Amino acid sequence: MLEETRLHRIRALLSTLNQVSTEQLVQHLGVSRETVRRDILKLESMGALRRVHGGILATGPSPELPLSVRNTVREKEKHQIARAAVKQLTAGQTLFIDAGSTTTILAEQLASMPGLTIITNSLNVALKLNSLDSEHLNHDVILLGGQMGSAQATCGPGTVSEILRYRADVALLAPVGVSSQAGASSYAHQEAEIAAAMARNARQCIILADCSKIGVESRISYASIEQIDMIITDSGAATADDLPELQRRCEQVLLV
């Protein structure tokens, strides 16, 4: 396994569990303790974690992991969130969908919804929708142009300009974090600009966030809590410290 892949997997575990033992890392990565030790030291030097006796601790929000890694984290919960999101939609609506592991899973679930217009900057979302094999489906899929970004998606001023041409019924967005104070946030400027434009130009904004993202504030806020109509998360969020305040300030917080 390449070092880069190991480092991404360690960070993915930390983003999910917050604290990971050395033994867990050895078993998860299938490498020696010495290799794990070197990887931990490298990540610690980057400020991505803190060493404690017998393992490591997360130091706070970190840059979002590559989509290939995110796709394997909390997959069951993301499917539950996607199914719940579909239930909020009606046939014939126009949707904005941004790029992310949860929204890619959402695209698969949209097989049960005929006649949608879906506007997205995500190549994975567009490809998933295009591959749905049903003679009853009649989705109009619009892939936004622009520069190619790091998350298999288009981005930049050209993409934002295209978004502003449309008015959608619903924006379905997957942030790095959502909190009662910062609202929905992202780590990358370009991704935040896309999500912000989609949120502004939709009648309804639905945030799709598994429990590891509840209470998390990333680098750039793109939708205030007042702009968010609904947050859909999984039941693991019931113990999140920020959940009561989110429920108080957001119109609807749905745990599935």
mmCIF file of C-alpha atoms in Angstrom:
data_model
loop_
_atom_site.group_PDB
_atom_site.id
_atom_site.type_symbol
_atom_site.label_atom_id
_atom_site.label_comp_id
_atom_site.label_asym_id
_atom_site.label_seq_id
_atom_site.Cartn_x
_atom_site.Cartn_y
_atom_site.Cartn_z
ATOM 1 C CA MET A 1 0.000 0.000 0.000
ATOM 2 C CA LEU A 2 1.344 3.429 -0.978
ATOM 3 C CA GLU A 3 2.227 5.863 1.789
ATOM 4 C CA GLU A 4 -0.268 8.434 0.487
ATOM 5 C CA THR A 5 -3.073 5.875 0.673
ATOM 6 C CA ARG A 6 -2.095 4.881 4.224
ATOM 7 C CA LEU A 7 -2.067 8.508 5.360
ATOM 8 C CA HIS A 8 -5.490 9.128 3.851
ATOM 9 C CA ARG A 9 -6.886 6.016 5.556
ATOM 10 C CA ILE A 10 -5.480 7.035 8.930
ATOM 11 C CA ARG A 11 -7.103 10.451 8.585
ATOM 12 C CA ALA A 12 -10.383 8.856 7.501
ATOM 13 C CA LEU A 13 -10.398 6.686 10.629
ATOM 14 C CA LEU A 14 -9.665 9.713 12.800
ATOM 15 C CA SER A 15 -12.459 11.746 11.198
ATOM 16 C CA THR A 16 -14.866 8.915 12.060
ATOM 17 C CA LEU A 17 -13.611 7.707 15.450
ATOM 18 C CA ASN A 18 -11.694 10.774 16.756
ATOM 19 C CA GLN A 19 -9.321 8.424 18.623
ATOM 20 C CA VAL A 20 -7.597 5.357 17.152
ATOM 21 C CA SER A 21 -5.259 2.866 18.814
ATOM 22 C CA THR A 22 -1.990 1.753 17.273
ATOM 23 C CA GLU A 23 -3.293 -1.807 17.159
ATOM 24 C CA GLN A 24 -6.343 -0.689 15.185
ATOM 25 C CA LEU A 25 -4.097 1.007 12.657
ATOM 26 C CA VAL A 26 -1.868 -2.072 12.269
ATOM 27 C CA GLN A 27 -4.905 -4.268 11.608
ATOM 28 C CA HIS A 28 -6.698 -1.761 9.373
ATOM 29 C CA LEU A 29 -3.676 -1.036 7.183
ATOM 30 C CA GLY A 30 -2.124 -4.512 7.255
ATOM 31 C CA VAL A 31 1.364 -3.144 7.824
ATOM 32 C CA SER A 32 3.987 -3.358 10.550
ATOM 33 C CA ARG A 33 4.021 -1.294 13.742
ATOM 34 C CA GLU A 34 7.175 0.425 12.506
ATOM 35 C CA THR A 35 5.403 1.564 9.330
ATOM 36 C CA VAL A 36 2.456 2.816 11.381
ATOM 37 C CA ARG A 37 4.858 4.679 13.676
ATOM 38 C CA ARG A 38 6.483 6.451 10.707
ATOM 39 C CA ASP A 39 3.095 7.396 9.278
ATOM 40 C CA ILE A 40 1.938 8.770 12.639
ATOM 41 C CA LEU A 41 5.090 10.866 12.985
ATOM 42 C CA LYS A 42 4.600 12.297 9.488
ATOM 43 C CA LEU A 43 0.955 13.193 10.122
ATOM 44 C CA GLU A 44 1.833 14.668 13.501
ATOM 45 C CA SER A 45 4.440 16.903 11.860
ATOM 46 C CA MET A 46 1.676 18.115 9.509
ATOM 47 C CA GLY A 47 -0.556 18.939 12.484
ATOM 48 C CA ALA A 48 -3.134 16.355 11.439
ATOM 49 C CA LEU A 49 -3.157 14.422 14.723
ATOM 50 C CA ARG A 50 -1.770 14.221 18.249
ATOM 51 C CA ARG A 51 0.003 11.188 19.691
ATOM 52 C CA VAL A 52 -1.255 9.787 22.997
ATOM 53 C CA HIS A 53 -0.349 6.652 24.934
ATOM 54 C CA GLY A 54 -1.253 3.664 22.752
ATOM 55 C CA GLY A 55 -2.624 5.606 19.803
ATOM 56 C CA ILE A 56 -3.565 8.933 18.254
ATOM 57 C CA LEU A 57 -6.180 11.689 18.646
ATOM 58 C CA ALA A 58 -7.736 14.019 16.077
ATOM 59 C CA THR A 59 -6.637 17.630 16.487
ATOM 60 C CA GLY A 60 -9.693 19.188 14.859
ATOM 61 C CA PRO A 61 -11.195 19.646 11.371
ATOM 62 C CA SER A 62 -8.720 18.715 8.632
ATOM 63 C CA PRO A 63 -8.648 19.044 4.845
ATOM 64 C CA GLU A 64 -11.334 16.941 3.232
ATOM 65 C CA LEU A 65 -10.166 13.508 2.161
ATOM 66 C CA PRO A 66 -10.134 12.372 -1.482
ATOM 67 C CA LEU A 67 -13.508 11.195 -2.773
ATOM 68 C CA SER A 68 -12.190 7.641 -3.247
ATOM 69 C CA VAL A 69 -11.478 7.496 0.495
ATOM 70 C CA ARG A 70 -14.665 9.275 1.581
ATOM 71 C CA ASN A 71 -16.752 6.779 -0.397
ATOM 72 C CA THR A 72 -15.680 4.017 2.007
ATOM 73 C CA VAL A 73 -16.410 5.927 5.260
ATOM 74 C CA ARG A 74 -19.868 5.615 6.898
ATOM 75 C CA GLU A 75 -21.302 4.148 3.707
ATOM 76 C CA LYS A 76 -24.322 2.592 5.448
ATOM 77 C CA GLU A 77 -25.271 5.885 7.069
ATOM 78 C CA LYS A 78 -24.883 7.748 3.783
ATOM 79 C CA HIS A 79 -27.286 5.341 2.077
ATOM 80 C CA GLN A 80 -29.821 5.966 4.858
ATOM 81 C CA ILE A 81 -29.425 9.714 4.470
ATOM 82 C CA ALA A 82 -29.795 9.494 0.675
ATOM 83 C CA ARG A 83 -32.987 7.428 0.944
ATOM 84 C CA ALA A 84 -34.444 9.949 3.383
ATOM 85 C CA ALA A 85 -33.520 12.813 1.036
ATOM 86 C CA VAL A 86 -35.373 11.209 -1.867
ATOM 87 C CA LYS A 87 -38.532 11.128 0.267
ATOM 88 C CA GLN A 88 -38.392 14.924 0.505
ATOM 89 C CA LEU A 89 -38.594 15.298 -3.286
ATOM 90 C CA THR A 90 -41.422 15.182 -5.790
ATOM 91 C CA ALA A 91 -41.451 14.251 -9.472
ATOM 92 C CA GLY A 92 -40.747 17.066 -11.902
ATOM 93 C CA GLN A 93 -38.597 19.161 -9.587
ATOM 94 C CA THR A 94 -35.371 20.889 -10.557
ATOM 95 C CA LEU A 95 -32.448 20.027 -8.268
ATOM 96 C CA PHE A 96 -28.984 21.361 -7.613
ATOM 97 C CA ILE A 97 -26.597 18.630 -6.422
ATOM 98 C CA ASP A 98 -22.990 19.347 -5.494
ATOM 99 C CA ALA A 99 -20.015 16.971 -5.443
ATOM 100 C CA GLY A 100 -19.429 14.562 -2.577
ATOM 101 C CA SER A 101 -19.584 10.961 -1.477
ATOM 102 C CA THR A 102 -23.101 11.337 -0.033
ATOM 103 C CA THR A 103 -24.468 13.080 -3.112
ATOM 104 C CA THR A 104 -22.976 10.366 -5.332
ATOM 105 C CA ILE A 105 -24.953 7.809 -3.331
ATOM 106 C CA LEU A 106 -28.001 10.084 -3.605
ATOM 107 C CA ALA A 107 -27.730 9.924 -7.395
ATOM 108 C CA GLU A 108 -28.131 6.133 -7.206
ATOM 109 C CA GLN A 109 -31.258 6.514 -5.063
ATOM 110 C CA LEU A 110 -32.888 8.881 -7.544
ATOM 111 C CA ALA A 111 -33.785 5.859 -9.677
ATOM 112 C CA SER A 112 -37.167 5.879 -7.908
ATOM 113 C CA MET A 113 -37.930 9.472 -8.969
ATOM 114 C CA PRO A 114 -39.023 10.066 -12.582
ATOM 115 C CA GLY A 115 -38.886 13.291 -14.525
ATOM 116 C CA LEU A 116 -36.330 15.339 -12.564
ATOM 117 C CA THR A 117 -34.084 18.090 -13.886
ATOM 118 C CA ILE A 118 -30.741 17.693 -12.142
ATOM 119 C CA ILE A 119 -28.066 20.372 -12.343
ATOM 120 C CA THR A 120 -24.710 19.278 -10.971
ATOM 121 C CA ASN A 121 -21.002 20.016 -11.098
ATOM 122 C CA SER A 122 -20.160 16.423 -10.101
ATOM 123 C CA LEU A 123 -18.940 14.065 -12.802
ATOM 124 C CA ASN A 124 -19.771 11.090 -10.573
ATOM 125 C CA VAL A 125 -23.341 12.270 -9.990
ATOM 126 C CA ALA A 126 -23.873 12.870 -13.713
ATOM 127 C CA LEU A 127 -22.430 9.475 -14.648
ATOM 128 C CA LYS A 128 -24.511 7.675 -12.015
ATOM 129 C CA LEU A 129 -27.689 9.304 -13.304
ATOM 130 C CA ASN A 130 -26.764 8.598 -16.911
ATOM 131 C CA SER A 131 -26.211 4.904 -16.146
ATOM 132 C CA LEU A 132 -29.620 4.361 -14.530
ATOM 133 C CA ASP A 133 -31.219 1.726 -16.712
ATOM 134 C CA SER A 134 -34.960 2.154 -16.774
ATOM 135 C CA GLU A 135 -37.313 2.989 -19.598
ATOM 136 C CA HIS A 136 -39.509 4.818 -17.090
ATOM 137 C CA LEU A 137 -36.845 7.340 -16.157
ATOM 138 C CA ASN A 138 -36.702 10.644 -17.938
ATOM 139 C CA HIS A 139 -34.202 12.738 -16.006
ATOM 140 C CA ASP A 140 -32.776 15.823 -17.654
ATOM 141 C CA VAL A 141 -29.181 15.927 -16.411
ATOM 142 C CA ILE A 142 -27.223 19.160 -16.831
ATOM 143 C CA LEU A 143 -23.488 18.930 -16.120
ATOM 144 C CA LEU A 144 -22.098 22.362 -15.350
ATOM 145 C CA GLY A 145 -19.017 23.454 -17.242
ATOM 146 C CA GLY A 146 -15.877 24.983 -15.799
ATOM 147 C CA GLN A 147 -12.420 23.959 -14.672
ATOM 148 C CA MET A 148 -11.761 20.443 -13.437
ATOM 149 C CA GLY A 149 -11.297 20.393 -9.661
ATOM 150 C CA SER A 150 -9.789 17.845 -7.302
ATOM 151 C CA ALA A 151 -13.091 16.190 -6.330
ATOM 152 C CA GLN A 152 -13.984 14.919 -9.834
ATOM 153 C CA ALA A 153 -16.106 18.010 -10.324
ATOM 154 C CA THR A 154 -16.130 21.274 -12.233
ATOM 155 C CA CYS A 155 -15.455 24.531 -10.420
ATOM 156 C CA GLY A 156 -14.353 28.120 -10.857
ATOM 157 C CA PRO A 157 -16.017 31.372 -11.987
ATOM 158 C CA GLY A 158 -17.458 29.758 -15.111
ATOM 159 C CA THR A 159 -19.260 27.117 -13.069
ATOM 160 C CA VAL A 160 -20.645 29.669 -10.619
ATOM 161 C CA SER A 161 -21.816 31.838 -13.512
ATOM 162 C CA GLU A 162 -23.700 28.876 -14.987
ATOM 163 C CA ILE A 163 -25.372 28.091 -11.664
ATOM 164 C CA LEU A 164 -26.655 31.657 -11.426
ATOM 165 C CA ARG A 165 -28.556 31.156 -14.697
ATOM 166 C CA TYR A 166 -30.849 28.628 -13.031
ATOM 167 C CA ARG A 167 -33.480 28.572 -10.325
ATOM 168 C CA ALA A 168 -33.912 25.206 -8.615
ATOM 169 C CA ASP A 169 -36.607 23.873 -6.335
ATOM 170 C CA VAL A 170 -34.117 22.158 -4.037
ATOM 171 C CA ALA A 171 -30.360 22.302 -3.442
ATOM 172 C CA LEU A 172 -28.976 19.070 -1.975
ATOM 173 C CA LEU A 173 -25.537 19.760 -0.546
ATOM 174 C CA ALA A 174 -22.958 17.635 1.307
ATOM 175 C CA PRO A 175 -20.661 19.825 3.445
ATOM 176 C CA VAL A 176 -17.501 19.026 5.357
ATOM 177 C CA GLY A 177 -19.333 20.132 8.495
ATOM 178 C CA VAL A 178 -22.521 21.758 9.750
ATOM 179 C CA SER A 179 -22.877 23.567 13.058
ATOM 180 C CA SER A 180 -25.387 25.793 14.817
ATOM 181 C CA GLN A 181 -22.972 28.737 14.673
ATOM 182 C CA ALA A 182 -21.199 28.424 11.312
ATOM 183 C CA GLY A 183 -23.931 26.709 9.290
ATOM 184 C CA ALA A 184 -22.695 24.531 6.420
ATOM 185 C CA SER A 185 -18.995 24.769 5.684
ATOM 186 C CA SER A 186 -16.326 23.388 3.386
ATOM 187 C CA TYR A 187 -12.546 23.206 3.387
ATOM 188 C CA ALA A 188 -11.918 24.247 -0.245
ATOM 189 C CA HIS A 189 -12.723 27.743 -1.524
ATOM 190 C CA GLN A 190 -13.840 26.492 -4.935
ATOM 191 C CA GLU A 191 -16.203 23.875 -3.506
ATOM 192 C CA ALA A 192 -17.657 26.426 -1.080
ATOM 193 C CA GLU A 193 -18.326 28.883 -3.920
ATOM 194 C CA ILE A 194 -20.269 26.224 -5.845
ATOM 195 C CA ALA A 195 -22.349 25.209 -2.829
ATOM 196 C CA ALA A 196 -23.030 28.828 -1.866
ATOM 197 C CA ALA A 197 -24.308 29.653 -5.354
ATOM 198 C CA MET A 198 -26.552 26.581 -5.349
ATOM 199 C CA ALA A 199 -27.948 27.442 -1.898
ATOM 200 C CA ARG A 200 -28.719 31.017 -2.975
ATOM 201 C CA ASN A 201 -30.499 30.005 -6.164
ATOM 202 C CA ALA A 202 -32.732 27.279 -4.741
ATOM 203 C CA ARG A 203 -36.084 27.670 -3.007
ATOM 204 C CA GLN A 204 -35.136 25.012 -0.474
ATOM 205 C CA CYS A 205 -31.716 24.010 0.881
ATOM 206 C CA ILE A 206 -31.244 20.482 2.271
ATOM 207 C CA ILE A 207 -27.961 19.560 3.923
ATOM 208 C CA LEU A 208 -26.871 15.895 3.847
ATOM 209 C CA ALA A 209 -24.403 15.258 6.680
ATOM 210 C CA ASP A 210 -23.546 12.041 8.519
ATOM 211 C CA CYS A 211 -23.089 12.246 12.282
ATOM 212 C CA SER A 212 -19.322 12.837 12.076
ATOM 213 C CA LYS A 213 -20.055 16.233 10.466
ATOM 214 C CA ILE A 214 -22.526 17.497 13.072
ATOM 215 C CA GLY A 215 -21.029 20.340 15.105
ATOM 216 C CA VAL A 216 -17.995 20.526 12.817
ATOM 217 C CA GLU A 217 -16.855 23.905 11.502
ATOM 218 C CA SER A 218 -14.568 23.776 8.498
ATOM 219 C CA ARG A 219 -12.586 26.619 6.954
ATOM 220 C CA ILE A 220 -15.244 28.369 4.822
ATOM 221 C CA SER A 221 -18.924 28.824 5.709
ATOM 222 C CA TYR A 222 -21.145 28.838 2.637
ATOM 223 C CA ALA A 223 -24.711 28.664 4.017
ATOM 224 C CA SER A 224 -25.811 30.183 7.311
ATOM 225 C CA ILE A 225 -28.117 28.206 9.567
ATOM 226 C CA GLU A 226 -30.909 30.597 8.515
ATOM 227 C CA GLN A 227 -30.427 29.576 4.870
ATOM 228 C CA ILE A 228 -30.760 25.861 5.652
ATOM 229 C CA ASP A 229 -34.300 24.451 5.518
ATOM 230 C CA MET A 230 -33.465 20.881 6.519
ATOM 231 C CA ILE A 231 -30.523 18.853 7.800
ATOM 232 C CA ILE A 232 -30.638 15.092 7.249
ATOM 233 C CA THR A 233 -28.227 13.068 9.365
ATOM 234 C CA ASP A 234 -28.036 9.576 10.856
ATOM 235 C CA SER A 235 -29.036 8.424 14.332
ATOM 236 C CA GLY A 236 -25.424 8.584 15.504
ATOM 237 C CA ALA A 237 -25.864 12.356 15.700
ATOM 238 C CA ALA A 238 -28.154 11.928 18.737
ATOM 239 C CA THR A 239 -25.134 12.215 21.038
ATOM 240 C CA ALA A 240 -23.535 15.206 19.283
ATOM 241 C CA ASP A 241 -23.070 18.170 21.625
ATOM 242 C CA ASP A 242 -24.289 20.647 19.013
ATOM 243 C CA LEU A 243 -27.467 18.759 18.055
ATOM 244 C CA PRO A 244 -29.859 20.459 20.527
ATOM 245 C CA GLU A 245 -28.810 23.918 19.337
ATOM 246 C CA LEU A 246 -29.030 22.812 15.697
ATOM 247 C CA GLN A 247 -32.554 21.553 16.323
ATOM 248 C CA ARG A 248 -33.462 24.840 17.964
ATOM 249 C CA ARG A 249 -32.085 27.038 15.189
ATOM 250 C CA CYS A 250 -32.788 24.970 12.063
ATOM 251 C CA GLU A 251 -36.332 24.519 10.781
ATOM 252 C CA GLN A 252 -36.000 20.739 10.461
ATOM 253 C CA VAL A 253 -33.313 18.299 11.601
ATOM 254 C CA LEU A 254 -34.116 14.760 10.523
ATOM 255 C CA LEU A 255 -32.317 11.777 12.129
ATOM 256 C CA VAL A 256 -32.614 8.554 10.133
#
